[in-house]
C-alpha cells in the first residue's frame, strides 16, 4: 500500500486517507442524485443516466487515484450537465443521442490534448478574465435553473419573468431546504449539500410531498437504455462544432484549474508545477469519453476534493476510497430516483453551487474595460440567452474587438482570433 501510494513520503496513513475519502464522498455524492435528475429531462432514462454517472465517475476517479496518485475526485460536472440538457437538447432541439456524440468527440479530443503540449497553448490563449467569467456565468445559469425548477421564478406574459407563489407547498419547501443547507454551510458541516437534501426529503415525506419506494435497495439496472446510444454521425450532419468546442473548452480549463487548486492545497506542487499532469488530465478525458459511451454529460474534477485534503488526504488512496463508496450507491437507485424527482430536494443544490461558482468574479479586473466588459457579457448572456455557448461566443467576439480598438491587438493570442471568427460564424449564420 505504501509503495503504491507513497503514504509515508507524503506524511499520511491509511486511516487518514480513509477519513479523507469518506469526507470527500459526502461532499460530492449529491451529484448521483442531481445529474440523473437534470439529464432525464431530455428524455433519457433516469436509471440509465444514474448508472452512467456512477460508473464514469468510478472509472475516472480510479485512474486519478491509481495512476496519477492524487486525492482528486472526478464526476459529471455541474453546469456541463445543464448545458447538455437545457441548451443543446432543450434549447436547440438536438436529440440526446447526438448530444452524447458531441460529448464523445470532445472527450476524444481531450485525450489527444492530454497527450500533447498543445493543451498548454490552448489554455494560455484564453484570457484569465474570460475563464473566470465562464465559471461565474455557468454558476448564474444553474442558479437560474434551480430557481425555475422550484417555481421561485416563473414566466410572466408582461415581464417575461416574475416571482412565483411562495405559498405553493413545493416552492415553500424549496426555500426551507435552501435555508437548511445554508445553515449547514455556515457551520461548515462536511457534506452540507447531501445532508441538506436528506433533511429536506424527510420534511417532504412528512408533508406528503414524497412517496417512498417499495424498496430502498435494488440490483443495478437500466444502463442498456443509455449505453452506446450515442450518434456520432448526427453531430456532423447537425453542425454541432460550437457545442463540441464548448464541452472541450469548459472541461479542459475547469479541470485544470480545480486540479491545480487542490494540489496546491495538499502541498503537492513542485516549484509551482503540477507533476504527473498528463495522467491527471487523462483521467478526466477518459471519464468524459466513458461517460458519453455509457450515457452521461462530461466529467470534471471536483473542487469538493479539497474537503478531503483539508482532513489530511494526500494520495490517490483517497480517490480509490471514494470510488468504492460510489460503487455502493448503485444499490440505492429506487430511493435516489424518488429524491431526484422532487424539485425542493435538488433545486437548493443548484442554487448554492451556482452561488459558490460566482466567487471568481472578484478576480476580474473590473476597472479594465477590455477585460471587464467581455467578461460581463459572458456572465449575463448565459442565463439570458439560456445558452452557455452563446454567452462564451459573444464574449470571445467582443474581447479582441475592444483590444484592437484600444491599440492592444498584440495582447490577444493568435489562436484567440481564430476562436472569435469561428464563434462569429456560428452565432450569426448557424444559431437560428
Short mmCIF file of C-alpha atoms in Angstrom, two decimals:
data_model
loop_
_atom_site.label_atom_id
_atom_site.label_comp_id
_atom_site.label_asym_id
_atom_site.label_seq_id
_atom_site.Cartn_x
_atom_site.Cartn_y
_atom_site.Cartn_z
CA UNK A 1 0.00 0.00 0.00
CA UNK A 2 2.76 2.42 0.98
CA UNK A 3 4.76 1.58 -2.14
CA UNK A 4 1.78 2.17 -4.41
CA UNK A 5 0.53 5.42 -2.88
CA UNK A 6 3.71 6.73 -1.16
CA UNK A 7 1.88 7.25 2.12
CA UNK A 8 4.97 7.84 4.30
CA UNK A 9 6.57 10.13 1.75
CA UNK A 10 3.50 12.38 1.82
CA UNK A 11 3.09 12.22 5.58
CA UNK A 12 -0.20 10.37 5.72
CA UNK A 13 -1.63 6.97 6.71
CA UNK A 14 -4.33 4.53 5.66
CA UNK A 15 -6.61 5.76 8.45
CA UNK A 16 -6.18 9.37 7.41
CA UNK A 17 -6.81 8.57 3.76
CA UNK A 18 -9.92 6.60 4.74
CA UNK A 19 -11.30 9.59 6.63
CA UNK A 20 -10.43 11.87 3.71
CA UNK A 21 -12.20 9.55 1.28
CA UNK A 22 -15.39 9.44 3.35
CA UNK A 23 -15.33 13.23 3.77
CA UNK A 24 -14.89 13.85 0.04
CA UNK A 25 -17.61 11.34 -0.78
CA UNK A 26 -20.14 13.06 1.48
CA UNK A 27 -19.42 16.45 -0.08
CA UNK A 28 -19.82 15.30 -3.71
CA UNK A 29 -22.32 12.42 -3.60
CA UNK A 30 -25.15 14.85 -4.31
CA UNK A 31 -24.20 14.56 -8.00
CA UNK A 32 -25.56 11.00 -8.25
CA UNK A 33 -28.97 12.46 -7.41
CA UNK A 34 -28.82 15.79 -9.25
CA UNK A 35 -27.17 14.69 -12.51
CA UNK A 36 -29.70 11.97 -13.47
CA UNK A 37 -32.49 14.36 -12.46
CA UNK A 38 -31.20 17.02 -14.86
CA UNK A 39 -30.40 14.73 -17.80
CA UNK A 40 -33.65 12.78 -17.52
CA UNK A 41 -35.48 15.98 -18.56
CA UNK A 42 -34.13 15.31 -22.07
CA UNK A 43 -35.99 12.01 -22.33
CA UNK A 44 -33.04 9.90 -21.19
CA UNK A 45 -33.82 7.01 -18.87
CA UNK A 46 -33.20 8.07 -15.26
CA UNK A 47 -31.77 4.73 -14.14
CA UNK A 48 -29.52 4.53 -17.19
CA UNK A 49 -28.12 8.01 -16.52
CA UNK A 50 -27.73 7.20 -12.84
CA UNK A 51 -25.63 4.14 -13.60
CA UNK A 52 -23.64 6.00 -16.26
CA UNK A 53 -22.97 8.82 -13.79
CA UNK A 54 -21.65 6.46 -11.13
CA UNK A 55 -19.64 4.25 -13.49
CA UNK A 56 -17.99 7.14 -15.35
CA UNK A 57 -17.10 8.71 -12.00
CA UNK A 58 -15.60 5.46 -10.74
CA UNK A 59 -13.52 4.89 -13.89
CA UNK A 60 -12.13 8.44 -13.96
CA UNK A 61 -11.52 8.65 -10.21
CA UNK A 62 -9.74 5.27 -10.12
CA UNK A 63 -7.42 6.39 -12.91
CA UNK A 64 -6.74 9.58 -10.96
CA UNK A 65 -6.04 7.61 -7.78
CA UNK A 66 -4.07 4.67 -9.13
CA UNK A 67 -2.06 6.28 -11.93
CA UNK A 68 -1.77 9.97 -11.05
CA UNK A 69 -1.86 9.36 -7.26
CA UNK A 70 -3.85 12.48 -6.41
CA UNK A 71 -6.72 12.78 -3.86
CA UNK A 72 -8.96 14.27 -6.54
CA UNK A 73 -12.42 13.05 -7.49
CA UNK A 74 -13.89 13.25 -10.99
CA UNK A 75 -17.61 13.12 -11.83
CA UNK A 76 -20.07 14.71 -14.29
CA UNK A 77 -19.68 18.46 -13.95
CA UNK A 78 -22.37 20.83 -12.75
CA UNK A 79 -23.02 23.37 -15.47
CA UNK A 80 -21.94 21.00 -18.20
CA UNK A 81 -24.96 18.82 -17.43
CA UNK A 82 -27.20 21.91 -17.55
CA UNK A 83 -25.68 22.94 -20.88
CA UNK A 84 -26.27 19.43 -22.23
CA UNK A 85 -29.88 19.25 -21.06
CA UNK A 86 -31.23 22.78 -21.30
CA UNK A 87 -29.23 24.32 -24.15
CA UNK A 88 -28.09 21.60 -26.54
CA UNK A 89 -31.13 19.31 -26.18
CA UNK A 90 -33.83 21.52 -24.68
CA UNK A 91 -32.94 24.80 -26.38
CA UNK A 92 -31.66 23.66 -29.77
CA UNK A 93 -33.87 20.57 -30.09
CA UNK A 94 -30.90 18.24 -30.60
CA UNK A 95 -31.71 14.58 -29.77
CA UNK A 96 -29.87 13.43 -26.68
CA UNK A 97 -28.17 10.68 -28.69
CA UNK A 98 -26.49 13.29 -30.89
CA UNK A 99 -25.60 15.38 -27.83
CA UNK A 100 -23.84 12.32 -26.40
CA UNK A 101 -21.98 12.03 -29.69
CA UNK A 102 -20.71 15.60 -29.25
CA UNK A 103 -19.56 14.74 -25.71
CA UNK A 104 -17.72 11.68 -27.03
CA UNK A 105 -15.90 13.68 -29.71
CA UNK A 106 -14.95 16.32 -27.13
CA UNK A 107 -13.66 13.53 -24.89
CA UNK A 108 -11.50 12.05 -27.66
CA UNK A 109 -10.09 15.50 -28.44
CA UNK A 110 -9.39 15.95 -24.73
CA UNK A 111 -7.47 12.67 -24.69
CA UNK A 112 -5.37 13.85 -27.64
CA UNK A 113 -4.71 17.21 -25.98
CA UNK A 114 -3.77 15.48 -22.73
CA UNK A 115 -1.05 13.55 -24.56
CA UNK A 116 0.44 16.64 -26.20
CA UNK A 117 1.76 20.02 -25.07
CA UNK A 118 -0.87 21.81 -27.18
CA UNK A 119 -3.16 21.77 -24.16
CA UNK A 120 -0.97 24.48 -22.62
CA UNK A 121 -1.19 26.57 -25.78
CA UNK A 122 -4.97 26.30 -25.74
CA UNK A 123 -5.20 27.25 -22.08
CA UNK A 124 -2.78 30.17 -22.47
CA UNK A 125 -4.73 31.53 -25.44
CA UNK A 126 -7.80 32.24 -23.31
CA UNK A 127 -7.55 35.38 -21.13
CA UNK A 128 -7.82 34.78 -17.40
CA UNK A 129 -10.69 37.25 -17.09
CA UNK A 130 -12.79 35.26 -19.56
CA UNK A 131 -12.00 31.97 -17.80
CA UNK A 132 -13.35 33.44 -14.57
CA UNK A 133 -16.35 34.87 -16.39
CA UNK A 134 -17.25 31.48 -17.87
CA UNK A 135 -17.18 29.88 -14.43
CA UNK A 136 -19.32 32.66 -12.95
CA UNK A 137 -21.70 32.64 -15.91
CA UNK A 138 -22.27 28.91 -15.57
CA UNK A 139 -22.92 29.46 -11.87
CA UNK A 140 -25.55 32.11 -12.59
CA UNK A 141 -27.07 29.86 -15.25
CA UNK A 142 -27.54 26.82 -12.99
CA UNK A 143 -28.82 29.06 -10.17
CA UNK A 144 -31.42 30.38 -12.62
CA UNK A 145 -32.38 26.80 -13.50
CA UNK A 146 -32.73 25.92 -9.82
CA UNK A 147 -34.99 28.92 -9.21
CA UNK A 148 -37.14 27.95 -12.19
CA UNK A 149 -37.38 24.28 -11.23
CA UNK A 150 -38.63 25.25 -7.79
CA UNK A 151 -41.03 27.83 -9.31
CA UNK A 152 -39.47 30.57 -7.21
CA UNK A 153 -39.20 32.34 -10.56
CA UNK A 154 -41.94 31.77 -13.12
CA UNK A 155 -42.78 33.08 -16.59
CA UNK A 156 -44.88 36.22 -16.96
CA UNK A 157 -46.75 37.46 -20.06
CA UNK A 158 -45.86 41.07 -19.26
CA UNK A 159 -42.35 40.99 -17.75
CA UNK A 160 -41.16 37.59 -19.09
CA UNK A 161 -40.21 36.56 -15.54
CA UNK A 162 -41.66 37.23 -12.12
CA UNK A 163 -41.69 35.90 -8.57
CA UNK A 164 -43.67 32.70 -8.14
CA UNK A 165 -46.24 31.79 -5.49
CA UNK A 166 -44.08 31.22 -2.41
CA UNK A 167 -47.03 29.65 -0.57
CA UNK A 168 -47.16 26.75 -3.02
CA UNK A 169 -46.08 23.68 -0.99
CA UNK A 170 -43.16 22.60 -3.21
CA UNK A 171 -41.86 26.17 -3.55
CA UNK A 172 -42.13 26.79 0.18
CA UNK A 173 -40.31 23.53 0.91
CA UNK A 174 -37.56 24.55 -1.52
CA UNK A 175 -37.00 27.75 0.45
CA UNK A 176 -36.90 25.74 3.68
CA UNK A 177 -34.43 23.29 2.13
CA UNK A 178 -32.29 26.18 0.92
CA UNK A 179 -32.20 27.69 4.40
CA UNK A 180 -31.27 24.32 5.91
CA UNK A 181 -28.36 23.86 3.51
CA UNK A 182 -27.17 27.43 4.08
CA UNK A 183 -27.21 26.94 7.84
CA UNK A 184 -25.18 23.73 7.46
CA UNK A 185 -22.78 25.60 5.17
CA UNK A 186 -22.47 28.46 7.64
CA UNK A 187 -21.50 25.98 10.35
CA UNK A 188 -19.05 24.28 7.94
CA UNK A 189 -20.73 20.87 8.13
CA UNK A 190 -19.00 18.36 5.86
CA UNK A 191 -21.42 17.17 3.22
CA UNK A 192 -23.82 20.04 3.86
CA UNK A 193 -25.45 19.71 0.43
CA UNK A 194 -26.03 15.98 0.82
CA UNK A 195 -27.34 16.28 4.38
CA UNK A 196 -29.47 19.25 3.39
CA UNK A 197 -31.07 17.10 0.68
CA UNK A 198 -31.75 14.30 3.17
CA UNK A 199 -33.34 16.61 5.75
CA UNK A 200 -35.49 18.20 3.06
CA UNK A 201 -36.50 14.74 1.87
CA UNK A 202 -37.68 13.83 5.37
CA UNK A 203 -39.75 17.04 5.51
CA UNK A 204 -41.19 16.31 2.05
CA UNK A 205 -42.22 12.84 3.25
CA UNK A 206 -43.77 14.23 6.44
CA UNK A 207 -45.91 16.69 4.46
CA UNK A 208 -46.98 14.17 1.83
CA UNK A 209 -44.87 15.58 -1.00
CA UNK A 210 -42.71 12.47 -1.29
CA UNK A 211 -43.84 8.87 -1.63
CA UNK A 212 -41.29 6.31 -0.50
CA UNK A 213 -40.47 3.48 -2.94
CA UNK A 214 -41.44 -0.10 -2.20
CA UNK A 215 -37.77 -0.91 -1.67
CA UNK A 216 -34.72 1.22 -0.97
CA UNK A 217 -32.25 -1.30 -2.38
CA UNK A 218 -32.26 -2.98 -5.79
CA UNK A 219 -29.80 -4.58 -8.19
CA UNK A 220 -28.35 -2.04 -10.67
CA UNK A 221 -30.37 -1.93 -13.90
CA UNK A 222 -31.30 0.37 -16.76
CA UNK A 223 -27.91 1.03 -18.33
CA UNK A 224 -28.97 -0.59 -21.59
CA UNK A 225 -31.34 2.35 -22.20
CA UNK A 226 -28.45 4.85 -22.50
CA UNK A 227 -25.26 2.86 -23.09
CA UNK A 228 -23.85 3.03 -26.63
CA UNK A 229 -26.83 5.06 -27.83
CA UNK A 230 -24.68 7.99 -28.95
CA UNK A 231 -24.98 9.24 -32.54
CA UNK A 232 -21.60 10.49 -33.75
CA UNK A 233 -22.62 10.88 -37.39
CA UNK A 234 -25.50 13.14 -36.36
CA UNK A 235 -23.04 15.55 -34.72
CA UNK A 236 -21.52 16.41 -38.10
CA UNK A 237 -24.79 16.46 -40.04
CA UNK A 238 -26.17 18.85 -37.39
CA UNK A 239 -23.05 21.04 -37.43
CA UNK A 240 -22.53 20.96 -33.67
CA UNK A 241 -18.93 22.20 -33.83
CA UNK A 242 -19.51 25.02 -31.33
CA UNK A 243 -21.08 22.50 -28.95
CA UNK A 244 -18.02 20.24 -29.18
CA UNK A 245 -15.73 23.21 -28.61
CA UNK A 246 -17.77 24.40 -25.63
CA UNK A 247 -17.71 20.97 -23.98
CA UNK A 248 -13.96 20.69 -24.59
CA UNK A 249 -13.10 24.22 -23.51
CA UNK A 250 -15.03 24.20 -20.25
CA UNK A 251 -13.87 20.71 -19.29
CA UNK A 252 -10.23 21.48 -20.05
CA UNK A 253 -9.73 24.68 -18.10
CA UNK A 254 -12.22 23.87 -15.33
CA UNK A 255 -10.48 20.57 -14.65
CA UNK A 256 -7.01 22.12 -14.89
CA UNK A 257 -7.90 24.95 -12.53
CA UNK A 258 -9.51 22.63 -9.99
CA UNK A 259 -6.62 20.18 -10.05
CA UNK A 260 -4.05 22.95 -9.54
CA UNK A 261 -6.06 24.39 -6.66
CA UNK A 262 -6.46 21.06 -4.85
CA UNK A 263 -2.84 20.04 -5.48
CA UNK A 264 -1.62 23.37 -4.12
CA UNK A 265 -3.80 22.96 -1.02
CA UNK A 266 -2.34 19.48 -0.47
CA UNK A 267 1.23 20.77 -0.92
CA UNK A 268 1.80 18.52 -3.94
CA UNK A 269 3.01 21.18 -6.39
CA UNK A 270 6.74 21.20 -7.06
CA UNK A 271 8.22 24.60 -7.89
CA UNK A 272 4.69 25.75 -8.80
CA UNK A 273 4.44 22.94 -11.35
CA UNK A 274 1.89 20.13 -11.44
CA UNK A 275 3.69 16.75 -11.52
CA UNK A 276 2.02 13.90 -13.45
CA UNK A 277 -0.37 16.40 -15.06
CA UNK A 278 -0.69 14.18 -18.13
CA UNK A 279 -2.10 11.28 -16.10
CA UNK A 280 -4.40 13.58 -14.16
CA UNK A 281 -5.86 15.17 -17.29
CA UNK A 282 -6.15 11.78 -18.97
CA UNK A 283 -8.28 10.61 -16.04
CA UNK A 284 -10.85 13.30 -16.80
CA UNK A 285 -10.58 12.82 -20.57
CA UNK A 286 -11.21 9.09 -20.24
CA UNK A 287 -14.04 9.82 -17.80
CA UNK A 288 -15.74 12.13 -20.31
CA UNK A 289 -15.33 9.61 -23.14
CA UNK A 290 -16.54 6.71 -21.00
CA UNK A 291 -19.47 8.77 -19.77
CA UNK A 292 -20.54 9.53 -23.35
CA UNK A 293 -20.44 5.84 -24.21
CA UNK A 294 -22.50 4.91 -21.15
CA UNK A 295 -24.90 7.88 -21.26
CA UNK A 296 -23.95 10.98 -19.29
CA UNK A 297 -22.58 14.51 -19.73
CA UNK A 298 -18.85 15.44 -19.50
CA UNK A 299 -16.93 14.79 -16.31
CA UNK A 300 -14.79 17.30 -14.45
CA UNK A 301 -12.50 17.41 -11.44
CA UNK A 302 -14.46 18.30 -8.30
CA UNK A 303 -13.45 21.19 -6.08
CA UNK A 304 -15.16 19.22 -3.29
CA UNK A 305 -11.96 17.14 -3.29
CA UNK A 306 -10.49 19.95 -1.18
CA UNK A 307 -12.68 18.82 1.74
CA UNK A 308 -10.80 15.52 1.84
CA UNK A 309 -7.46 17.31 1.56
CA UNK A 310 -8.49 19.51 4.49
CA UNK A 311 -8.70 16.45 6.77
CA UNK A 312 -5.36 15.03 5.61
CA UNK A 313 -5.88 13.32 2.25
CA UNK A 314 -2.67 13.45 0.25
CA UNK A 315 -2.64 10.43 -2.06
CA UNK A 316 -4.67 8.54 -4.62
CA UNK A 317 -5.88 6.21 -1.88
CA UNK A 318 -8.43 8.91 -1.01
CA UNK A 319 -9.74 8.77 -4.58
CA UNK A 320 -9.86 4.96 -4.53
CA UNK A 321 -11.94 5.01 -1.34
CA UNK A 322 -14.37 7.49 -2.91
CA UNK A 323 -14.68 5.15 -5.91
CA UNK A 324 -15.59 2.24 -3.66
CA UNK A 325 -18.22 4.32 -1.86
CA UNK A 326 -19.65 5.47 -5.20
CA UNK A 327 -19.98 1.82 -6.23
CA UNK A 328 -22.20 1.22 -3.19
CA UNK A 329 -24.66 3.89 -4.39
CA UNK A 330 -25.51 1.67 -7.36
CA UNK A 331 -27.62 -0.42 -4.98
CA UNK A 332 -29.84 2.52 -3.96
CA UNK A 333 -31.35 3.58 -7.29
CA UNK A 334 -35.02 3.30 -6.10
CA UNK A 335 -34.69 5.91 -3.37
CA UNK A 336 -32.32 8.08 -5.44
CA UNK A 337 -34.90 8.19 -8.25
CA UNK A 338 -37.53 9.43 -5.79
CA UNK A 339 -35.21 12.08 -4.32
CA UNK A 340 -34.27 13.38 -7.77
CA UNK A 341 -37.92 13.79 -8.76
CA UNK A 342 -38.63 16.34 -6.01
CA UNK A 343 -37.59 19.89 -7.04
CA UNK A 344 -37.43 21.02 -3.42
CA UNK A 345 -34.64 18.48 -2.83
CA UNK A 346 -32.48 19.24 -5.88
CA UNK A 347 -33.11 22.97 -6.51
CA UNK A 348 -31.27 24.23 -3.37
CA UNK A 349 -28.17 22.37 -4.53
CA UNK A 350 -28.29 24.07 -7.93
CA UNK A 351 -28.75 27.48 -6.30
CA UNK A 352 -25.90 27.06 -3.79
CA UNK A 353 -23.43 25.53 -6.26
CA UNK A 354 -24.18 28.43 -8.59
CA UNK A 355 -23.55 30.89 -5.77
CA UNK A 356 -20.19 29.30 -4.99
CA UNK A 357 -19.15 29.48 -8.64
CA UNK A 358 -19.82 33.23 -8.69
CA UNK A 359 -16.97 33.71 -6.21
CA UNK A 360 -14.41 34.06 -9.03
CA UNK A 361 -15.90 37.38 -10.15
CA UNK A 362 -13.73 39.19 -7.62
CA UNK A 363 -10.63 38.09 -9.55
CA UNK A 364 -11.67 40.02 -12.68
CA UNK A 365 -10.08 43.47 -13.13
CA UNK A 366 -13.30 45.46 -13.39
CA UNK A 367 -11.51 48.76 -13.91
CA UNK A 368 -10.00 47.45 -17.17
CA UNK A 369 -12.68 47.96 -19.85
CA UNK A 370 -11.43 45.49 -22.46
CA UNK A 371 -11.07 42.78 -19.84
CA UNK A 372 -14.21 43.52 -17.85
CA UNK A 373 -16.87 44.19 -20.49
CA UNK A 374 -16.47 40.90 -22.43
CA UNK A 375 -16.47 39.10 -19.07
CA UNK A 376 -19.66 40.95 -18.10
CA UNK A 377 -21.33 39.89 -21.38
CA UNK A 378 -20.44 36.24 -20.81
CA UNK A 379 -21.88 36.26 -17.29
CA UNK A 380 -25.19 37.96 -18.11
CA UNK A 381 -25.84 36.39 -21.51
CA UNK A 382 -25.53 32.76 -20.40
CA UNK A 383 -28.77 32.84 -18.36
CA UNK A 384 -30.50 35.48 -20.52
CA UNK A 385 -29.99 33.50 -23.75
CA UNK A 386 -30.31 30.17 -21.91
CA UNK A 387 -27.11 29.12 -23.64
CA UNK A 388 -23.61 28.71 -22.24
CA UNK A 389 -22.15 28.55 -25.76
CA UNK A 390 -23.80 31.82 -26.83
CA UNK A 391 -22.52 33.64 -23.75
CA UNK A 392 -18.99 32.38 -24.34
CA UNK A 393 -19.18 33.14 -28.05
CA UNK A 394 -20.26 36.77 -27.70
CA UNK A 395 -17.63 37.41 -25.04
CA UNK A 396 -14.98 35.85 -27.26
CA UNK A 397 -16.05 38.06 -30.19
CA UNK A 398 -16.13 41.33 -28.25
CA UNK A 399 -12.81 40.79 -26.43
CA UNK A 400 -10.47 41.06 -29.45
CA UNK A 401 -12.56 43.88 -30.95
CA UNK A 402 -12.03 46.01 -27.83
CA UNK A 403 -8.34 45.12 -27.72
CA UNK A 404 -7.86 46.20 -31.33
CA UNK A 405 -9.80 49.45 -30.75
CA UNK A 406 -7.58 50.22 -27.75
CA UNK A 407 -4.42 49.50 -29.79
CA UNK A 408 -3.60 46.30 -27.93
CA UNK A 409 -4.04 43.73 -30.69
CA UNK A 410 -0.73 42.07 -29.78
CA UNK A 411 -2.12 41.29 -26.32
CA UNK A 412 -4.51 38.79 -27.94
CA UNK A 413 -3.15 35.32 -28.68
CA UNK A 414 -3.32 34.48 -32.43
CA UNK A 415 -5.39 31.37 -31.68
CA UNK A 416 -7.93 33.52 -29.88
CA UNK A 417 -8.63 35.47 -33.07
CA UNK A 418 -9.49 32.13 -34.68
CA UNK A 419 -11.87 31.34 -31.80
CA UNK A 420 -13.58 34.72 -32.31
CA UNK A 421 -14.08 34.15 -36.03
CA UNK A 422 -15.47 30.65 -35.52
CA UNK A 423 -17.93 31.84 -32.87
CA UNK A 424 -18.98 34.76 -35.09
CA UNK A 425 -19.77 32.40 -37.96
CA UNK A 426 -21.60 30.00 -35.63
CA UNK A 427 -23.73 32.65 -33.89
CA UNK A 428 -24.57 34.77 -36.95
CA UNK A 429 -25.16 32.04 -39.52
CA UNK A 430 -25.99 28.83 -37.66
CA UNK A 431 -27.53 29.59 -34.23
CA UNK A 432 -31.05 30.04 -35.60
#
